[in-house]
PDB file of C-alpha atoms in Angstrom:
ATOM      1  CA  ASN A 110      -6.354  29.684 -10.874  1.00  0.00           C
ATOM      2  CA  ALA A 111      -4.319  27.343 -13.102  1.00  0.00           C
ATOM      3  CA  GLY A 112      -1.261  26.841 -10.857  1.00  0.00           C
ATOM      4  CA  VAL A 113       1.494  25.032 -12.800  1.00  0.00           C
ATOM      5  CA  THR A 114       0.719  24.096 -16.407  1.00  0.00           C
ATOM      6  CA  GLN A 115       2.796  21.593 -18.355  1.00  0.00           C
ATOM      7  CA  THR A 116       2.619  20.810 -22.052  1.00  0.00           C
ATOM      8  CA  PRO A 117       2.410  18.365 -23.686  1.00  0.00           C
ATOM      9  CA  LYS A 118       0.815  15.740 -21.429  1.00  0.00           C
ATOM     10  CA  PHE A 119       2.028  12.825 -23.546  1.00  0.00           C
ATOM     11  CA  GLN A 120       4.790  12.502 -26.125  1.00  0.00           C
ATOM     12  CA  VAL A 121       6.443   9.689 -28.068  1.00  0.00           C
ATOM     13  CA  LEU A 122       9.858  10.385 -29.580  1.00  0.00           C
ATOM     14  CA  LYS A 123      12.222   8.377 -31.682  1.00  0.00           C
ATOM     15  CA  THR A 124      15.794   7.979 -30.471  1.00  0.00           C
ATOM     16  CA  GLY A 125      17.823  11.000 -31.510  1.00  0.00           C
ATOM     17  CA  GLN A 126      14.866  13.393 -31.871  1.00  0.00           C
ATOM     18  CA  SER A 127      14.725  16.602 -29.883  1.00  0.00           C
ATOM     19  CA  MET A 128      11.880  18.266 -28.050  1.00  0.00           C
ATOM     20  CA  THR A 129      11.094  20.924 -25.460  1.00  0.00           C
ATOM     21  CA  LEU A 130       8.817  20.431 -22.479  1.00  0.00           C
ATOM     22  CA  GLN A 131       7.018  23.598 -21.483  1.00  0.00           C
ATOM     23  CA  CYS A 132       6.125  24.730 -17.979  1.00  0.00           C
ATOM     24  CA  ALA A 133       4.374  27.895 -16.842  1.00  0.00           C
ATOM     25  CA  GLN A 134       3.130  29.050 -13.431  1.00  0.00           C
ATOM     26  CA  ASP A 135       0.746  31.898 -12.633  1.00  0.00           C
ATOM     27  CA  MET A 136       1.409  32.173  -8.887  1.00  0.00           C
ATOM     28  CA  ASN A 137       4.289  34.677  -9.100  1.00  0.00           C
ATOM     29  CA  HIS A 138       6.676  32.106  -7.646  1.00  0.00           C
ATOM     30  CA  ASN A 139      10.415  32.716  -7.801  1.00  0.00           C
ATOM     31  CA  SER A 140      11.745  29.152  -7.795  1.00  0.00           C
ATOM     32  CA  MET A 141      11.002  26.526 -10.426  1.00  0.00           C
ATOM     33  CA  TYR A 142      12.152  22.928 -10.775  1.00  0.00           C
ATOM     34  CA  TRP A 143      12.208  20.004 -13.190  1.00  0.00           C
ATOM     35  CA  TYR A 144      12.026  16.454 -11.826  1.00  0.00           C
ATOM     36  CA  ARG A 145      11.794  13.090 -13.484  1.00  0.00           C
ATOM     37  CA  GLN A 146       9.958  10.177 -11.907  1.00  0.00           C
ATOM     38  CA  ASP A 147      10.840   6.569 -12.620  1.00  0.00           C
ATOM     39  CA  PRO A 148       9.291   3.488 -10.958  1.00  0.00           C
ATOM     40  CA  GLY A 149      10.866   2.734  -7.594  1.00  0.00           C
ATOM     41  CA  MET A 150      13.150   5.779  -7.690  1.00  0.00           C
ATOM     42  CA  GLY A 151      10.962   8.596  -6.527  1.00  0.00           C
ATOM     43  CA  LEU A 152      11.495  12.070  -7.951  1.00  0.00           C
ATOM     44  CA  ARG A 153      14.962  13.081  -9.081  1.00  0.00           C
ATOM     45  CA  LEU A 154      15.932  16.702  -9.668  1.00  0.00           C
ATOM     46  CA  ILE A 155      17.153  17.512 -13.180  1.00  0.00           C
ATOM     47  CA  TYR A 156      17.552  21.304 -13.081  1.00  0.00           C
ATOM     48  CA  TYR A 157      16.220  24.148 -11.017  1.00  0.00           C
ATOM     49  CA  SER A 158      15.965  27.908 -11.185  1.00  0.00           C
ATOM     50  CA  ALA A 159      16.058  29.872  -7.953  1.00  0.00           C
ATOM     51  CA  SER A 160      14.954  33.060  -9.684  1.00  0.00           C
ATOM     52  CA  GLU A 161      14.513  34.576 -13.116  1.00  0.00           C
ATOM     53  CA  GLY A 162      17.834  34.568 -14.951  1.00  0.00           C
ATOM     54  CA  THR A 163      19.476  31.758 -12.967  1.00  0.00           C
ATOM     55  CA  THR A 164      19.591  27.999 -13.519  1.00  0.00           C
ATOM     56  CA  ASP A 165      21.552  25.222 -11.815  1.00  0.00           C
ATOM     57  CA  LYS A 166      22.086  21.509 -12.246  1.00  0.00           C
ATOM     58  CA  GLY A 167      20.360  18.991 -10.025  1.00  0.00           C
ATOM     59  CA  GLU A 168      21.089  15.304  -9.457  1.00  0.00           C
ATOM     60  CA  VAL A 169      20.590  14.024 -13.029  1.00  0.00           C
ATOM     61  CA  PRO A 170      21.254  16.861 -15.555  1.00  0.00           C
ATOM     62  CA  ASN A 171      23.041  14.898 -18.301  1.00  0.00           C
ATOM     63  CA  GLY A 172      21.183  14.967 -21.612  1.00  0.00           C
ATOM     64  CA  TYR A 173      19.036  17.970 -20.680  1.00  0.00           C
ATOM     65  CA  ASN A 174      19.124  21.737 -20.965  1.00  0.00           C
ATOM     66  CA  VAL A 175      16.827  24.351 -19.467  1.00  0.00           C
ATOM     67  CA  SER A 176      15.768  27.926 -20.092  1.00  0.00           C
ATOM     68  CA  ARG A 177      14.156  30.273 -17.589  1.00  0.00           C
ATOM     69  CA  LEU A 178      12.445  32.418 -20.181  1.00  0.00           C
ATOM     70  CA  ASN A 179      10.880  34.806 -17.664  1.00  0.00           C
ATOM     71  CA  LYS A 180       9.463  34.570 -14.169  1.00  0.00           C
ATOM     72  CA  ARG A 181       6.503  32.471 -15.338  1.00  0.00           C
ATOM     73  CA  GLU A 182       8.139  29.995 -17.716  1.00  0.00           C
ATOM     74  CA  PHE A 183      10.795  27.308 -17.314  1.00  0.00           C
ATOM     75  CA  SER A 184      11.385  24.921 -20.213  1.00  0.00           C
ATOM     76  CA  LEU A 185      13.272  21.627 -20.398  1.00  0.00           C
ATOM     77  CA  ARG A 186      14.954  20.547 -23.647  1.00  0.00           C
ATOM     78  CA  LEU A 187      16.090  17.123 -24.738  1.00  0.00           C
ATOM     79  CA  GLU A 188      18.575  17.660 -27.566  1.00  0.00           C
ATOM     80  CA  SER A 189      18.957  14.012 -28.637  1.00  0.00           C
ATOM     81  CA  ALA A 190      16.457  11.762 -26.904  1.00  0.00           C
ATOM     82  CA  ALA A 191      17.556   8.346 -25.632  1.00  0.00           C
ATOM     83  CA  PRO A 192      15.425   5.425 -24.371  1.00  0.00           C
ATOM     84  CA  SER A 193      16.878   6.028 -20.881  1.00  0.00           C
ATOM     85  CA  GLN A 194      14.993   9.336 -20.868  1.00  0.00           C
ATOM     86  CA  THR A 195      11.645   7.559 -20.964  1.00  0.00           C
ATOM     87  CA  SER A 196       9.998   8.860 -17.811  1.00  0.00           C
ATOM     88  CA  VAL A 197       7.318  11.084 -16.335  1.00  0.00           C
ATOM     89  CA  TYR A 198       8.538  14.669 -16.057  1.00  0.00           C
ATOM     90  CA  PHE A 199       7.173  17.036 -13.433  1.00  0.00           C
ATOM     91  CA  CYS A 200       7.645  20.761 -13.224  1.00  0.00           C
ATOM     92  CA  ALA A 201       7.209  22.445  -9.851  1.00  0.00           C
ATOM     93  CA  SER A 202       7.311  25.948  -8.440  1.00  0.00           C
ATOM     94  CA  ARG A 203       7.630  27.442  -4.998  1.00  0.00           C
ATOM     95  CA  ALA A 204       6.936  30.764  -3.337  1.00  0.00           C
ATOM     96  CA  PRO A 205       9.876  32.566  -1.662  1.00  0.00           C
ATOM     97  CA  GLY A 206      10.553  32.131   2.037  1.00  0.00           C
ATOM     98  CA  GLN A 207      12.868  29.510   3.487  1.00  0.00           C
ATOM     99  CA  GLY A 208      10.977  26.862   5.378  1.00  0.00           C
ATOM    100  CA  LYS A 209       7.556  28.316   4.721  1.00  0.00           C
ATOM    101  CA  HIS A 210       6.153  26.814   1.527  1.00  0.00           C
ATOM    102  CA  GLY A 211       5.893  23.503  -0.234  1.00  0.00           C
ATOM    103  CA  TYR A 212       6.178  22.808  -3.919  1.00  0.00           C
ATOM    104  CA  THR A 213       3.253  23.047  -6.329  1.00  0.00           C
ATOM    105  CA  PHE A 214       3.583  20.451  -9.081  1.00  0.00           C
ATOM    106  CA  GLY A 215       2.219  20.424 -12.598  1.00  0.00           C
ATOM    107  CA  SER A 216       0.256  17.431 -13.867  1.00  0.00           C
ATOM    108  CA  GLY A 217       3.296  15.941 -15.614  1.00  0.00           C
ATOM    109  CA  THR A 218       4.474  14.979 -19.098  1.00  0.00           C
ATOM    110  CA  ARG A 219       4.656  11.270 -19.868  1.00  0.00           C
ATOM    111  CA  LEU A 220       7.512  10.813 -22.360  1.00  0.00           C
ATOM    112  CA  THR A 221       8.336   7.614 -24.203  1.00  0.00           C
ATOM    113  CA  VAL A 222      11.492   7.332 -26.318  1.00  0.00           C
ATOM    114  CA  VAL A 223      11.525   4.406 -28.738  1.00  0.00           C
TER     115      VAL A 223
ATOM    116  CA  GLN B  29      21.734  12.263  -1.775  1.00  0.00           C
ATOM    117  CA  GLN B  30      18.213  10.880  -1.569  1.00  0.00           C
ATOM    118  CA  PRO B  31      16.676  10.233   1.856  1.00  0.00           C
ATOM    119  CA  VAL B  32      15.721   6.663   2.724  1.00  0.00           C
ATOM    120  CA  GLN B  33      12.058   5.830   3.341  1.00  0.00           C
ATOM    121  CA  SER B  34      10.611   2.790   5.075  1.00  0.00           C
ATOM    122  CA  PRO B  35       8.602   0.714   4.649  1.00  0.00           C
ATOM    123  CA  GLN B  36       8.336   0.513   0.848  1.00  0.00           C
ATOM    124  CA  ALA B  37       4.674  -0.438   1.069  1.00  0.00           C
ATOM    125  CA  VAL B  38       1.960  -0.897   3.661  1.00  0.00           C
ATOM    126  CA  ILE B  39      -1.561  -2.299   3.458  1.00  0.00           C
ATOM    127  CA  LEU B  40      -4.151  -1.120   5.970  1.00  0.00           C
ATOM    128  CA  ARG B  41      -7.799  -1.634   6.732  1.00  0.00           C
ATOM    129  CA  GLU B  42      -9.914   1.453   7.305  1.00  0.00           C
ATOM    130  CA  GLY B  43      -9.394   2.731  10.824  1.00  0.00           C
ATOM    131  CA  GLU B  44      -5.902   1.281  11.270  1.00  0.00           C
ATOM    132  CA  ASP B  45      -2.766   3.342  11.932  1.00  0.00           C
ATOM    133  CA  ALA B  46       0.573   3.411  10.127  1.00  0.00           C
ATOM    134  CA  VAL B  47       3.968   5.094  10.444  1.00  0.00           C
ATOM    135  CA  ILE B  48       6.250   6.031   7.544  1.00  0.00           C
ATOM    136  CA  ASN B  49       9.867   6.857   8.282  1.00  0.00           C
ATOM    137  CA  CYS B  50      12.326   9.076   6.438  1.00  0.00           C
ATOM    138  CA  SER B  51      16.020   9.339   7.254  1.00  0.00           C
ATOM    139  CA  SER B  52      18.871  11.334   5.798  1.00  0.00           C
ATOM    140  CA  SER B  53      22.650  11.091   5.996  1.00  0.00           C
ATOM    141  CA  LYS B  54      22.887  14.903   5.957  1.00  0.00           C
ATOM    142  CA  ALA B  55      21.996  17.535   8.507  1.00  0.00           C
ATOM    143  CA  LEU B  56      18.614  18.957   7.606  1.00  0.00           C
ATOM    144  CA  TYR B  57      16.904  22.305   7.840  1.00  0.00           C
ATOM    145  CA  SER B  58      13.488  20.936   7.023  1.00  0.00           C
ATOM    146  CA  VAL B  59      11.500  17.941   5.867  1.00  0.00           C
ATOM    147  CA  HIS B  60       8.588  18.055   3.418  1.00  0.00           C
ATOM    148  CA  TRP B  61       5.873  15.419   3.008  1.00  0.00           C
ATOM    149  CA  TYR B  62       3.842  14.860  -0.179  1.00  0.00           C
ATOM    150  CA  ARG B  63       1.176  12.419  -1.291  1.00  0.00           C
ATOM    151  CA  GLN B  64       0.710  11.242  -4.863  1.00  0.00           C
ATOM    152  CA  LYS B  65      -2.374   9.450  -6.159  1.00  0.00           C
ATOM    153  CA  HIS B  66      -1.910   7.100  -9.107  1.00  0.00           C
ATOM    154  CA  GLY B  67      -1.499   9.030 -12.357  1.00  0.00           C
ATOM    155  CA  GLU B  68      -1.560  12.408 -10.624  1.00  0.00           C
ATOM    156  CA  ALA B  69       0.938  14.993  -9.456  1.00  0.00           C
ATOM    157  CA  PRO B  70       2.388  14.954  -5.924  1.00  0.00           C
ATOM    158  CA  VAL B  71       0.474  17.172  -3.508  1.00  0.00           C
ATOM    159  CA  PHE B  72       2.133  19.018  -0.632  1.00  0.00           C
ATOM    160  CA  LEU B  73       1.004  17.896   2.841  1.00  0.00           C
ATOM    161  CA  MET B  74       3.265  19.691   5.295  1.00  0.00           C
ATOM    162  CA  ILE B  75       6.719  21.055   6.032  1.00  0.00           C
ATOM    163  CA  LEU B  76       8.556  20.597   9.322  1.00  0.00           C
ATOM    164  CA  LEU B  77      11.455  22.732  10.447  1.00  0.00           C
ATOM    165  CA  LYS B  78      14.348  21.797  12.700  1.00  0.00           C
ATOM    166  CA  GLY B  79      13.483  22.235  16.330  1.00  0.00           C
ATOM    167  CA  GLY B  80      11.694  18.940  16.769  1.00  0.00           C
ATOM    168  CA  GLU B  81       8.303  20.251  15.850  1.00  0.00           C
ATOM    169  CA  GLN B  82       5.235  18.229  15.042  1.00  0.00           C
ATOM    170  CA  LYS B  83       2.434  19.113  12.696  1.00  0.00           C
ATOM    171  CA  GLY B  84      -0.965  17.762  11.813  1.00  0.00           C
ATOM    172  CA  HIS B  85      -3.176  17.712   8.745  1.00  0.00           C
ATOM    173  CA  ASP B  86      -6.563  16.118   9.488  1.00  0.00           C
ATOM    174  CA  LYS B  87      -5.528  12.792  11.034  1.00  0.00           C
ATOM    175  CA  ILE B  88      -2.137  12.838   9.348  1.00  0.00           C
ATOM    176  CA  SER B  89       0.667  14.203  11.495  1.00  0.00           C
ATOM    177  CA  ALA B  90       4.446  14.221  11.406  1.00  0.00           C
ATOM    178  CA  SER B  91       7.478  14.738  13.613  1.00  0.00           C
ATOM    179  CA  PHE B  92      11.046  15.795  12.852  1.00  0.00           C
ATOM    180  CA  ASN B  93      14.107  14.952  14.925  1.00  0.00           C
ATOM    181  CA  GLU B  94      16.981  16.957  13.465  1.00  0.00           C
ATOM    182  CA  LYS B  95      19.571  15.360  15.745  1.00  0.00           C
ATOM    183  CA  LYS B  96      18.777  11.947  14.300  1.00  0.00           C
ATOM    184  CA  GLN B  97      18.092  13.460  10.855  1.00  0.00           C
ATOM    185  CA  GLN B  98      14.810  11.579  10.791  1.00  0.00           C
ATOM    186  CA  SER B  99      11.159  12.335  10.254  1.00  0.00           C
ATOM    187  CA  SER B 100       8.078  10.179  10.697  1.00  0.00           C
ATOM    188  CA  LEU B 101       4.627  10.538   9.153  1.00  0.00           C
ATOM    189  CA  TYR B 102       1.707   9.156  11.160  1.00  0.00           C
ATOM    190  CA  LEU B 103      -1.532   8.044   9.517  1.00  0.00           C
ATOM    191  CA  THR B 104      -4.162   7.749  12.231  1.00  0.00           C
ATOM    192  CA  ALA B 105      -7.535   6.018  11.815  1.00  0.00           C
ATOM    193  CA  SER B 106      -6.842   5.637   8.106  1.00  0.00           C
ATOM    194  CA  GLN B 107      -9.506   6.387   5.515  1.00  0.00           C
ATOM    195  CA  LEU B 108      -9.834   5.118   1.946  1.00  0.00           C
ATOM    196  CA  SER B 109      -8.744   8.566   0.746  1.00  0.00           C
ATOM    197  CA  TYR B 110      -5.345   8.085   2.399  1.00  0.00           C
ATOM    198  CA  SER B 111      -4.316   5.578  -0.276  1.00  0.00           C
ATOM    199  CA  GLY B 112      -1.435   6.743  -2.434  1.00  0.00           C
ATOM    200  CA  THR B 113       2.332   7.036  -2.424  1.00  0.00           C
ATOM    201  CA  TYR B 114       3.921   9.217   0.229  1.00  0.00           C
ATOM    202  CA  PHE B 115       7.223  10.953  -0.379  1.00  0.00           C
ATOM    203  CA  CYS B 116       9.494  12.811   1.980  1.00  0.00           C
ATOM    204  CA  GLY B 117      11.675  15.583   0.583  1.00  0.00           C
ATOM    205  CA  THR B 118      14.777  16.907   2.304  1.00  0.00           C
ATOM    206  CA  ASP B 119      17.503  19.491   1.837  1.00  0.00           C
ATOM    207  CA  PRO B 120      20.127  20.871   4.211  1.00  0.00           C
ATOM    208  CA  ASN B 121      18.988  24.408   3.415  1.00  0.00           C
ATOM    209  CA  ASP B 122      15.362  23.924   2.321  1.00  0.00           C
ATOM    210  CA  TYR B 123      16.406  25.087  -1.117  1.00  0.00           C
ATOM    211  CA  LYS B 124      16.165  22.181  -3.572  1.00  0.00           C
ATOM    212  CA  LEU B 125      14.593  18.995  -2.405  1.00  0.00           C
ATOM    213  CA  SER B 126      15.822  15.435  -2.772  1.00  0.00           C
ATOM    214  CA  PHE B 127      12.961  12.965  -2.513  1.00  0.00           C
ATOM    215  CA  GLY B 128      12.830   9.483  -1.106  1.00  0.00           C
ATOM    216  CA  ALA B 129      11.728   6.533  -3.235  1.00  0.00           C
ATOM    217  CA  GLY B 130       8.248   6.652  -1.713  1.00  0.00           C
ATOM    218  CA  THR B 131       5.987   4.507   0.465  1.00  0.00           C
ATOM    219  CA  THR B 132       2.872   3.078  -1.162  1.00  0.00           C
ATOM    220  CA  VAL B 133      -0.102   3.018   1.179  1.00  0.00           C
ATOM    221  CA  THR B 134      -3.171   0.945   0.337  1.00  0.00           C
ATOM    222  CA  VAL B 135      -6.229   1.347   2.544  1.00  0.00           C
ATOM    223  CA  ARG B 136      -8.923  -1.306   2.149  1.00  0.00           C
ATOM    224  CA  ALA B 137     -12.509  -1.222   3.318  1.00  0.00           C
TER     225      ALA B 137
END
C-alpha cells in the first residue's frame, strides 16, 4: 500500500531551467493538492484538483502550472525556475466526503534553485 | 488566509501537558490537526467539525469552538514520541485547507 508517491525526492536546478514534479496516489482519492513548505511559513497551497479534469489555483500559484493527468496522477511544473521557488514540495490526496477525512501526504520533493 | 497558531514553540519534560491554539478570521466548517516529524511528511491526527465537538487520539485531544473560530490541541502526559511540529488546517467549507505556521514541540526526558 504505497499511498502518495512523489518523484524525485531531491532536485537541484539552475535559474531558468524547467522541471516537472510527479505525484501519484493509489487510494482512489478524488482530490489532490500541491503545497510548498518554507521555514516559519507552514504549508501554502499552490494548486489543487477537486476531481479528475479540474484544477484550481491556491494561495501561491504564480510560476507554477499543474496537470491532472488522470485520477491517480497530479503533476506540478515549474516553467522557468527562480531561487524564490527553493522549497520542499508536498503532494497530498484526500478521499471524498466533506468533514470525514484528512489529507494523506507524500514524502516530499526538496528543490533547490541556484 | 492562514490561521494563526500559538505558541510558536514549546519545550516539555516527559509527563507534562501543553496546549496549542489555532484561530481563524473566517467562519469555519472544520479544523484539521497534523503532526510533522523532522524531515518527514505531515501526518493527519484528527478532524473536528463545527458543533463544538472534542476528539481524542491516545493522550492527544482537541476542541473546536466555531463561534470563536478557534481550536485547541491538548497534549496530556507528553511522551518523547510527541515531539514534532503541529499544524492546524482550516477552511470555511472543508474543501482546501490553509495551514498555520506550526508549533514546534520538544519533549525531553
